[in-house]
Tab-separated table of C-alpha atoms in Angstrom:
chain	number	residue	atom	x	y	z
A	1	MET	CA	52.742	117.721	58.471
A	2	ASN	CA	55.368	119.013	56.190
A	3	LYS	CA	55.219	115.261	54.638
A	4	TRP	CA	57.455	115.322	52.290
A	5	LEU	CA	59.609	112.605	54.030
A	6	ALA	CA	58.858	109.514	54.929
A	7	LYS	CA	57.502	108.639	58.416
A	8	MET	CA	58.869	105.822	60.473
A	9	GLN	CA	56.923	103.428	63.232
A	10	ARG	CA	58.627	101.200	65.506
A	11	SER	CA	57.096	97.959	66.554
A	12	MET	CA	57.479	94.771	68.293
A	13	GLY	CA	60.022	93.024	66.092
A	14	ALA	CA	59.975	95.140	62.960
A	15	LEU	CA	60.746	98.926	62.048
A	16	LEU	CA	58.085	99.658	59.378
A	17	ILE	CA	58.684	102.598	57.021
A	18	CYS	CA	55.225	103.936	55.721
A	19	ALA	CA	55.386	106.542	52.966
A	20	LEU	CA	52.818	108.816	52.844
A	21	VAL	CA	51.623	111.654	50.573
A	22	GLY	CA	53.904	114.377	49.778
A	23	GLY	CA	55.098	116.201	46.367
A	24	ALA	CA	58.960	117.662	46.992
A	25	THR	CA	60.004	114.103	48.371
A	26	LEU	CA	63.728	114.485	47.601
A	27	VAL	CA	63.839	118.568	47.011
A	28	GLY	CA	65.556	120.868	49.197
A	29	GLY	CA	66.603	124.669	49.106
A	30	ALA	CA	65.120	127.860	50.355
A	31	GLU	CA	62.345	129.215	48.259
A	32	VAL	CA	62.388	132.726	49.472
A	33	GLN	CA	60.152	134.470	46.505
A	34	ALA	CA	56.614	133.140	45.341
A	35	ALA	CA	56.405	132.143	41.607
A	36	THR	CA	53.405	132.992	39.366
A	37	LEU	CA	51.576	130.290	37.930
A	38	SER	CA	53.152	130.600	34.505
A	39	GLN	CA	56.283	130.494	36.146
A	40	SER	CA	55.529	127.384	37.987
A	41	SER	CA	55.675	124.052	36.227
A	42	VAL	CA	53.599	120.582	37.137
A	43	TYR	CA	54.753	117.267	35.625
A	44	TYR	CA	51.999	114.583	35.737
A	45	ASP	CA	52.066	111.139	33.719
A	46	SER	CA	49.231	109.554	31.752
A	47	ASP	CA	49.286	106.092	30.049
A	48	GLY	CA	53.130	105.763	30.040
A	49	VAL	CA	53.557	109.285	29.039
A	50	LEU	CA	55.408	112.106	31.616
A	51	TYR	CA	54.031	115.249	30.520
A	52	LYS	CA	54.842	119.222	31.977
A	53	VAL	CA	52.521	121.709	31.891
A	54	THR	CA	52.567	125.496	33.218
A	55	GLY	CA	50.625	125.951	36.205
A	56	ASP	CA	48.488	128.362	34.517
A	57	GLY	CA	47.609	125.533	31.636
A	58	SER	CA	49.446	127.810	28.922
A	59	GLU	CA	51.729	125.320	27.866
A	60	THR	CA	51.942	121.572	27.772
A	61	THR	CA	55.293	119.780	26.854
A	62	GLU	CA	55.463	116.081	26.012
A	63	VAL	CA	58.772	115.207	28.545
A	64	LEU	CA	58.936	111.199	27.909
A	65	ILE	CA	56.814	108.985	26.147
A	66	ASP	CA	58.010	105.687	27.566
A	67	TYR	CA	57.987	106.845	31.427
A	68	GLU	CA	57.876	104.512	34.481
A	69	GLY	CA	59.784	106.134	37.686
A	70	THR	CA	58.765	107.319	41.087
A	71	ASP	CA	60.183	110.625	43.116
A	72	PRO	CA	61.030	112.806	40.211
A	73	VAL	CA	63.108	115.972	41.099
A	74	GLU	CA	64.386	118.863	39.283
A	75	ALA	CA	67.798	120.327	39.062
A	76	GLY	CA	68.546	122.513	36.658
A	77	SER	CA	67.171	121.290	33.070
A	78	TYR	CA	66.918	117.852	34.096
A	79	LEU	CA	64.480	115.304	35.712
A	80	TYR	CA	66.197	112.903	38.093
A	81	TYR	CA	64.123	109.731	39.392
A	82	LEU	CA	64.492	106.147	40.356
A	83	PRO	CA	62.884	103.195	38.187
A	84	SER	CA	61.083	101.956	40.894
A	85	ASN	CA	60.522	101.750	44.798
A	86	ASN	CA	63.191	99.186	45.122
A	87	SER	CA	65.756	100.621	42.244
A	88	THR	CA	69.125	101.933	43.673
A	89	THR	CA	69.621	103.466	39.792
A	90	LEU	CA	69.476	107.084	39.490
A	91	LEU	CA	68.208	108.181	35.876
A	92	ARG	CA	67.762	111.523	34.195
A	93	VAL	CA	65.970	113.086	31.286
A	94	PRO	CA	65.637	116.423	29.884
A	95	ASN	CA	62.529	118.494	30.843
A	96	ASP	CA	61.826	119.483	27.673
A	97	GLY	CA	61.434	117.061	25.677
A	98	SER	CA	64.179	116.587	23.798
A	99	SER	CA	65.095	113.304	24.367
A	100	ASP	CA	63.604	110.043	23.673
A	101	ALA	CA	64.744	107.815	26.751
A	102	ALA	CA	66.595	108.420	30.341
A	103	GLU	CA	69.960	107.964	30.810
A	104	THR	CA	71.756	106.290	33.639
A	105	TYR	CA	73.195	108.876	35.796
A	106	ALA	CA	74.302	107.081	38.963
A	107	THR	CA	73.681	103.325	40.368
A	108	GLY	CA	74.007	102.099	43.744
A	109	VAL	CA	72.069	105.225	44.856
A	110	LEU	CA	70.301	104.876	48.701
A	111	ASP	CA	69.124	108.549	48.565
A	112	TYR	CA	69.010	111.413	46.551
A	113	TYR	CA	68.349	115.416	46.818
A	114	THR	CA	68.298	118.801	45.036
A	115	ASP	CA	68.874	121.980	46.210
A	116	ASN	CA	69.868	125.040	44.350
A	117	GLY	CA	69.899	123.271	40.911
A	118	PHE	CA	72.664	121.031	42.379
A	119	ILE	CA	71.937	117.215	42.469
A	120	TYR	CA	73.508	115.424	45.537
A	121	TYR	CA	73.437	111.820	46.247
A	122	LEU	CA	74.390	108.835	48.609
A	123	ASP	CA	75.777	105.639	47.150
A	124	THR	CA	76.554	102.034	48.957
A	125	THR	CA	79.657	102.576	49.663
A	126	GLY	CA	78.723	105.577	52.418
A	127	GLN	CA	80.235	107.916	49.644
A	128	ILE	CA	77.948	111.636	49.050
A	129	TYR	CA	78.072	113.174	45.806
A	130	ARG	CA	77.314	116.668	44.368
A	131	ALA	CA	76.977	118.021	40.572
A	132	ASN	CA	75.491	120.914	38.914
A	133	GLY	CA	72.403	119.313	37.765
A	134	ASN	CA	72.904	120.380	34.128
A	135	SER	CA	76.482	118.774	34.085
A	136	ALA	CA	77.633	115.342	32.966
A	137	ALA	CA	77.502	112.698	35.425
A	138	SER	CA	81.381	112.308	35.455
A	139	SER	CA	81.377	116.198	36.548
A	140	ALA	CA	80.126	114.791	40.176
A	141	THR	CA	82.503	115.761	42.829
A	142	LYS	CA	82.572	113.475	46.555
A	143	ILE	CA	81.766	115.941	49.017
A	144	ALA	CA	81.501	113.611	52.167
A	145	ASP	CA	82.265	109.936	53.026
A	146	LYS	CA	81.742	107.222	55.703
A	147	ALA	CA	77.993	107.978	55.659
A	148	ASP	CA	76.478	105.254	57.593
A	149	THR	CA	74.342	103.345	54.792
A	150	GLU	CA	72.299	101.523	57.638
A	151	PHE	CA	70.423	105.248	57.977
A	152	PRO	CA	71.163	106.697	54.758
A	153	MET	CA	69.091	110.089	55.259
A	154	PHE	CA	70.697	113.176	54.147
A	155	SER	CA	69.458	117.139	53.861
A	156	VAL	CA	70.764	119.987	52.654
A	157	ASN	CA	69.771	123.323	54.321
A	158	LYS	CA	71.009	126.893	54.274
A	159	GLY	CA	74.604	125.634	52.659
A	160	ARG	CA	75.452	122.910	54.823
A	161	ILE	CA	74.908	119.252	54.341
A	162	TYR	CA	73.755	117.087	57.321
A	163	TYR	CA	74.034	112.854	57.500
A	164	ASN	CA	74.192	109.827	59.317
A	165	GLY	CA	78.112	109.402	59.556
A	166	LEU	CA	80.561	106.607	61.072
A	167	VAL	CA	82.761	107.900	63.624
A	168	ASN	CA	84.942	105.270	65.171
A	169	GLY	CA	82.450	102.842	63.723
A	170	ASN	CA	79.548	104.513	66.047
A	171	THR	CA	76.502	105.883	64.009
A	172	TRP	CA	76.731	109.992	64.255
A	173	PHE	CA	74.667	112.623	63.106
A	174	VAL	CA	77.291	114.904	61.383
A	175	SER	CA	77.399	118.107	59.476
A	176	LYS	CA	79.441	120.075	56.865
A	177	ALA	CA	79.548	122.470	53.905
A	178	SER	CA	77.486	121.342	51.088
A	179	ASN	CA	80.198	121.865	48.673
A	180	GLY	CA	82.197	119.379	50.825
A	181	SER	CA	85.109	122.275	51.799
A	182	GLY	CA	85.910	122.104	55.556
A	183	ALA	CA	86.034	119.688	58.437
A	184	VAL	CA	82.935	117.561	59.606
A	185	GLN	CA	81.108	118.828	62.358
A	186	ARG	CA	79.727	116.225	64.868
A	187	ILE	CA	76.266	117.038	66.329
A	188	ALA	CA	75.219	113.958	68.303
A	189	SER	CA	75.311	110.084	68.621
A	190	GLY	CA	72.681	108.581	67.197
A	191	ALA	CA	70.546	108.778	63.980
A	192	VAL	CA	67.915	110.798	62.325
A	193	GLU	CA	66.129	108.753	60.347
A	194	SER	CA	63.676	110.621	58.233
A	195	ARG	CA	63.608	114.281	56.502
A	196	TYR	CA	60.259	114.021	58.002
A	197	LEU	CA	62.581	114.484	61.380
A	198	VAL	CA	64.358	117.751	60.205
A	199	ASN	CA	62.722	121.092	60.579
A	200	GLU	CA	64.292	124.113	58.862
A	201	ALA	CA	62.952	127.050	61.297
A	202	LYS	CA	63.559	130.541	60.969
A	203	ASN	CA	66.965	130.975	63.278
A	204	GLU	CA	67.932	127.197	63.510
A	205	LEU	CA	67.464	123.892	62.176
A	206	GLN	CA	65.679	121.479	64.341
A	207	VAL	CA	66.293	118.068	64.315
A	208	MET	CA	64.377	114.754	66.026
A	209	LEU	CA	67.395	112.244	66.990
A	210	ASN	CA	67.319	108.603	67.803
A	211	THR	CA	69.797	107.955	70.452
A	212	ASP	CA	69.812	104.368	70.060
A	213	PRO	CA	68.813	103.740	66.500
A	214	TYR	CA	69.669	99.996	66.303
A	215	GLU	CA	66.992	99.162	68.963
A	216	ASP	CA	63.721	98.334	66.899
A	217	TYR	CA	61.894	95.709	69.616
A	218	TYR	CA	60.934	98.063	71.883
A	219	SER	CA	59.659	101.260	71.433
A	220	THR	CA	62.216	103.404	74.258
A	221	ASN	CA	62.622	106.717	75.450
A	222	ALA	CA	65.669	107.628	73.052
A	223	MET	CA	64.043	110.418	70.994
A	224	VAL	CA	66.041	114.203	71.640
A	225	LEU	CA	65.551	117.570	69.978
A	226	TYR	CA	68.460	119.250	68.755
A	227	LYS	CA	69.230	122.741	67.918
A	228	VAL	CA	71.503	123.179	65.261
A	229	ASN	CA	73.449	126.493	64.183
A	230	TYR	CA	73.254	127.167	60.950
A	231	ASN	CA	76.717	129.048	60.248
A	232	THR	CA	78.297	126.563	62.043
A	233	GLY	CA	76.401	123.060	62.091
A	234	LYS	CA	77.079	122.705	66.183
A	235	GLY	CA	73.501	121.220	67.939
A	236	THR	CA	72.190	121.738	71.361
A	237	ALA	CA	70.478	118.936	73.006
A	238	VAL	CA	66.942	120.159	74.172
A	239	ASN	CA	65.867	117.594	76.169
A	240	PRO	CA	68.853	115.190	76.868
A	241	LYS	CA	67.815	113.990	80.372
A	242	SER	CA	63.999	113.704	79.386
A	243	LYS	CA	64.238	111.688	76.004
A	244	LEU	CA	60.697	110.936	74.508
A	245	ASP	CA	59.266	107.636	73.451
A	246	VAL	CA	60.015	106.484	69.676
A	247	ASN	CA	56.176	106.131	69.145
A	248	ALA	CA	55.518	108.865	70.429
A	249	VAL	CA	57.622	111.237	68.445
A	250	TYR	CA	57.166	109.011	65.223
A	251	SER	CA	53.470	109.168	65.630
A	252	GLY	CA	53.538	113.009	65.577
A	253	GLY	CA	54.999	116.174	63.780
A	254	TRP	CA	56.507	119.853	64.025
A	255	GLY	CA	54.499	122.797	65.004
A	256	ASN	CA	56.099	126.360	64.962
A	257	ASN	CA	59.280	126.110	67.034
A	258	LEU	CA	57.914	122.828	69.013
A	259	TYR	CA	57.466	119.243	68.038
A	260	VAL	CA	53.930	117.736	69.003
A	261	TYR	CA	54.214	114.284	69.929
A	262	ASN	CA	51.726	111.246	71.290
A	263	LYS	CA	52.646	110.925	74.704
A	264	GLY	CA	51.020	106.986	75.850
A	265	ILE	CA	50.507	105.870	72.263
A	266	VAL	CA	50.707	102.194	71.586
A	267	LEU	CA	50.383	99.786	68.522
A	268	ASP	CA	47.587	98.255	67.803
A	269	SER	CA	46.983	93.954	66.883
A	270	ASN	CA	47.975	94.880	63.353
A	271	LYS	CA	51.062	96.767	64.775
A	272	ASP	CA	49.826	100.518	63.615
A	273	TYR	CA	49.312	103.248	65.783
A	274	ASN	CA	46.203	102.940	67.973
A	275	TYR	CA	45.466	106.895	68.110
A	276	SER	CA	42.629	105.966	70.641
A	277	THR	CA	45.532	105.833	73.578
A	278	GLY	CA	47.799	108.782	74.387
A	279	LYS	CA	47.488	112.062	74.423
A	280	ALA	CA	49.328	114.972	72.434
A	281	PHE	CA	52.100	117.133	74.068
A	282	ALA	CA	54.654	119.655	72.729
A	283	LEU	CA	58.072	119.832	73.322
A	284	THR	CA	59.179	123.201	72.741
A	285	SER	CA	62.799	124.361	71.226
A	286	ALA	CA	63.401	126.180	74.374
A	287	GLY	CA	62.913	122.550	76.646
A	288	LYS	CA	59.370	123.595	77.831
A	289	THR	CA	56.682	121.028	77.515
A	290	PHE	CA	52.547	121.019	77.787
A	291	GLN	CA	49.538	119.261	77.026
A	292	VAL	CA	48.107	120.363	73.258
A	293	HIS	CA	45.056	118.069	73.061
A	294	SER	CA	43.143	115.561	75.533
A	295	LYS	CA	43.793	112.801	72.924
A	296	SER	CA	46.391	111.768	70.446
A	297	VAL	CA	46.786	113.336	67.401
A	298	ARG	CA	46.893	111.855	63.683
A	299	GLU	CA	48.182	114.652	61.850
A	300	VAL	CA	49.982	118.105	62.718
A	301	THR	CA	51.323	121.050	60.855
A	302	ALA	CA	52.398	124.392	61.731
A	303	LEU	CA	50.450	127.270	60.402
A	304	GLY	CA	51.348	131.059	60.645
A	305	THR	CA	53.607	132.100	63.604
A	306	ASP	CA	52.113	130.854	66.672
A	307	LYS	CA	49.451	128.183	65.563
A	308	VAL	CA	49.431	124.422	64.541
A	309	ILE	CA	46.151	122.408	62.620
A	310	ILE	CA	46.092	118.976	64.134
A	311	ILE	CA	43.754	115.983	63.631
A	312	ASP	CA	43.057	114.181	66.223
A	313	ALA	CA	41.957	110.549	67.274
A	314	ASP	CA	38.691	110.856	66.293
A	315	LYS	CA	39.190	112.455	62.517
A	316	LYS	CA	38.135	116.067	63.495
A	317	ALA	CA	40.364	118.921	63.087
A	318	TYR	CA	41.318	121.508	65.284
A	319	GLY	CA	43.480	124.852	65.483
A	320	LYS	CA	45.798	125.652	68.189
A	321	THR	CA	47.304	129.155	69.059
A	322	PHE	CA	49.861	128.812	71.358
A	323	ALA	CA	51.433	131.581	73.546
A	324	SER	CA	53.366	131.659	76.896
A	325	ASN	CA	54.465	127.410	76.634
A	326	LYS	CA	50.441	126.740	76.056
A	327	VAL	CA	47.394	126.346	74.263
A	328	SER	CA	46.140	129.832	74.458
A	329	LYS	CA	43.161	129.164	72.330
A	330	SER	CA	41.848	125.937	70.513
A	331	THR	CA	39.487	126.068	67.853
A	332	THR	CA	37.451	123.820	66.272
A	333	LEU	CA	37.175	123.753	62.763
A	334	ASN	CA	33.940	121.464	62.071
A	335	LEU	CA	35.836	119.166	59.635
A	336	ASN	CA	34.863	115.401	59.996
A	337	ASN	CA	36.120	112.078	58.856
A	338	VAL	CA	39.257	113.842	57.669
A	339	THR	CA	42.795	112.158	57.541
A	340	TYR	CA	45.420	114.379	56.043
A	341	ALA	CA	46.845	117.810	57.066
A	342	SER	CA	49.602	119.911	54.896
A	343	ASN	CA	51.214	123.156	55.066
A	344	GLN	CA	52.191	125.639	52.198
A	345	TYR	CA	55.042	127.879	52.850
A	346	THR	CA	54.529	131.238	50.997
A	347	ASN	CA	57.994	133.568	51.536
A	348	SER	CA	59.313	131.374	54.682
A	349	THR	CA	55.737	131.432	56.459
A	350	PRO	CA	53.044	128.550	56.606
A	351	THR	CA	50.150	130.616	55.141
A	352	THR	CA	47.726	128.044	54.147
A	353	VAL	CA	47.328	124.460	55.569
A	354	TYR	CA	45.182	121.960	52.950
A	355	ILE	CA	42.967	119.316	54.938
A	356	SER	CA	41.656	116.183	53.288
A	357	GLY	CA	39.163	113.582	53.652
A	358	ASN	CA	36.879	111.058	51.459
A	359	ASN	CA	34.443	113.841	51.714
A	360	GLY	CA	36.353	116.357	50.009
A	361	LEU	CA	39.665	118.899	50.072
A	362	TYR	CA	39.921	121.674	52.046
A	363	SER	CA	42.148	124.968	53.046
A	364	VAL	CA	42.560	126.591	56.193
A	365	THR	CA	43.889	130.087	56.828
A	366	THR	CA	45.561	131.596	59.586
A	367	ALA	CA	42.433	133.362	60.706
A	368	PHE	CA	41.259	129.702	60.977
A	369	LYS	CA	38.511	130.401	58.102
A	370	VAL	CA	38.126	127.034	56.537
A	371	THR	CA	37.211	126.737	52.532
A	372	LYS	CA	35.984	123.675	50.679
A	373	LEU	CA	38.312	123.576	47.771
A	374	THR	CA	36.123	120.754	46.314
A	375	GLY	CA	34.167	117.209	47.149
A	376	GLU	CA	34.408	113.757	46.876
A	377	GLU	CA	35.514	114.174	43.341
A	378	TRP	CA	39.146	114.841	44.165
A	379	ASP	CA	41.558	111.689	43.448
A	380	THR	CA	45.089	113.001	44.431
A	381	PHE	CA	46.579	116.709	45.126
A	382	LEU	CA	49.712	118.102	45.393
A	383	PHE	CA	51.013	121.156	46.269
A	384	ARG	CA	54.461	123.488	46.077
A	385	ASN	CA	55.606	126.086	48.589
A	386	ASN	CA	55.514	129.581	47.033
A	387	VAL	CA	53.271	128.706	44.018
A	388	PRO	CA	49.578	129.712	44.508
A	389	GLY	CA	47.034	126.826	45.276
A	390	VAL	CA	46.762	123.590	44.933
A	391	PHE	CA	46.469	120.914	41.684
A	392	TYR	CA	44.744	118.024	42.218
A	393	ILE	CA	42.821	114.929	39.698
A	394	ASN	CA	39.332	115.241	39.123
A	395	ALA	CA	37.696	112.399	39.118
A	396	ASP	CA	34.246	113.562	37.947
A	397	ASP	CA	35.933	115.138	34.761
A	398	LEU	CA	37.991	112.143	33.463
A	399	TYR	CA	40.616	112.358	35.878
A	400	ARG	CA	42.210	115.646	34.033
A	401	LEU	CA	44.149	118.122	36.023
A	402	TYR	CA	42.936	120.753	37.806
A	403	HIS	CA	44.010	123.703	40.083
A	404	VAL	CA	42.393	125.987	42.874
A	405	ASN	CA	43.381	128.883	44.534
A	406	ALA	CA	43.600	128.197	48.297
A	407	ASN	CA	39.987	130.828	48.503
A	408	GLY	CA	38.375	128.406	46.459
A	409	THR	CA	38.326	130.842	43.500
A	410	GLY	CA	39.674	130.423	39.859
A	411	LYS	CA	39.145	126.624	39.341
A	412	LYS	CA	40.490	125.460	35.809
A	413	ALA	CA	41.027	122.102	33.774
A	414	LEU	CA	45.182	122.031	32.729
A	415	SER	CA	44.883	118.710	30.712
A	416	ASP	CA	42.966	117.659	27.998
A	417	VAL	CA	44.005	113.947	28.961
A	418	TYR	CA	43.221	111.734	31.990
A	419	LEU	CA	45.910	111.343	34.605
A	420	ASP	CA	47.609	108.276	36.211
A	421	ASP	CA	49.017	110.526	39.070
A	422	ILE	CA	50.766	113.838	39.667
A	423	ARG	CA	54.543	113.707	39.950
A	424	LEU	CA	55.732	117.020	40.957
A	425	VAL	CA	55.068	120.669	41.205
A	426	THR	CA	58.181	123.061	40.709
A	427	SER	CA	58.405	126.756	41.080
A	428	LYS	CA	59.998	127.474	37.507
């Protein structure tokens, strides 16, 4: 799964939001050219100090001495971040270490995002602003208003901004040009509640929309897949007469022009997903449905142009190849007790999937070749689309930062100090 977003779960009496492992949580923009390691940067913190190191380890910069924050993103020559998960104060600091302290950029911020050097943010009044990442906060311009602050999700894709807006007091998913020009284009009544439910496919934006977002007591049939034209922002419903169950959708994930969901999944006594119930099905962007796996899946992520990797209820990994709206081949990957999978794009194609579990970190190619990158000594890992390989904390070597290529070669230590966390990987 491309878990750069929060994943949500409906339960009896509450809407539970689970923040999942991910790197570019609030970062957008199409990266169409692969970067070399020397062009990329990794941000990490150690004992309250934020560092930046080139991906090949050739240059290290002390960015900020007293760093305390979460969800950093890069826009221009600045890092933008929140002081804590509960804060709505957006801070920024130069990424070259030239400042001793961060400055307050905006307050009352519910969501923020970067795209092509611009910083976007949504505030508590329902206004969305945009500014060049290098410009002063006073240069930010309002590009949209009447955003629904009950569902403060927005995404910028190929020159348009998509967000949950209020139309005559009702929640609608809408879009407009990302520079604020032109009219608001209504897509559908309802809300897209997480960027995890947005898929930037080659020919269209694909979103999973909840047509009844205020219902959080029962898991109802309320989820509709929409295809949205990149140029016009207009959307077309794929399954308007066959809406999917909310828990089924939120426990699944995107594949290649399809969404894998767990039909029949229920919650356990702790209100977590009980993956021992249900079976995995797929809804394609053409409106076709078919069974993917005999059990529910914990993880789904696209690979190549016609494949997905899944981790099923038993924490076993499989490769699934699709043809003619069915699974044409199922490949057992011989990985047990694994719990997480995410894909890495190179030049707009998911070329590698990384799978992790207590026993190790692995990579999988489009030919379903599995390589063990490191054993149980890995602690945290992070990667970026179009940046080769993966960065991880090596618990067996004083918790230092390491890099390894997707094929397992070139393992290298990049820090002299121990890491508290890897915060961000950028392609420049």
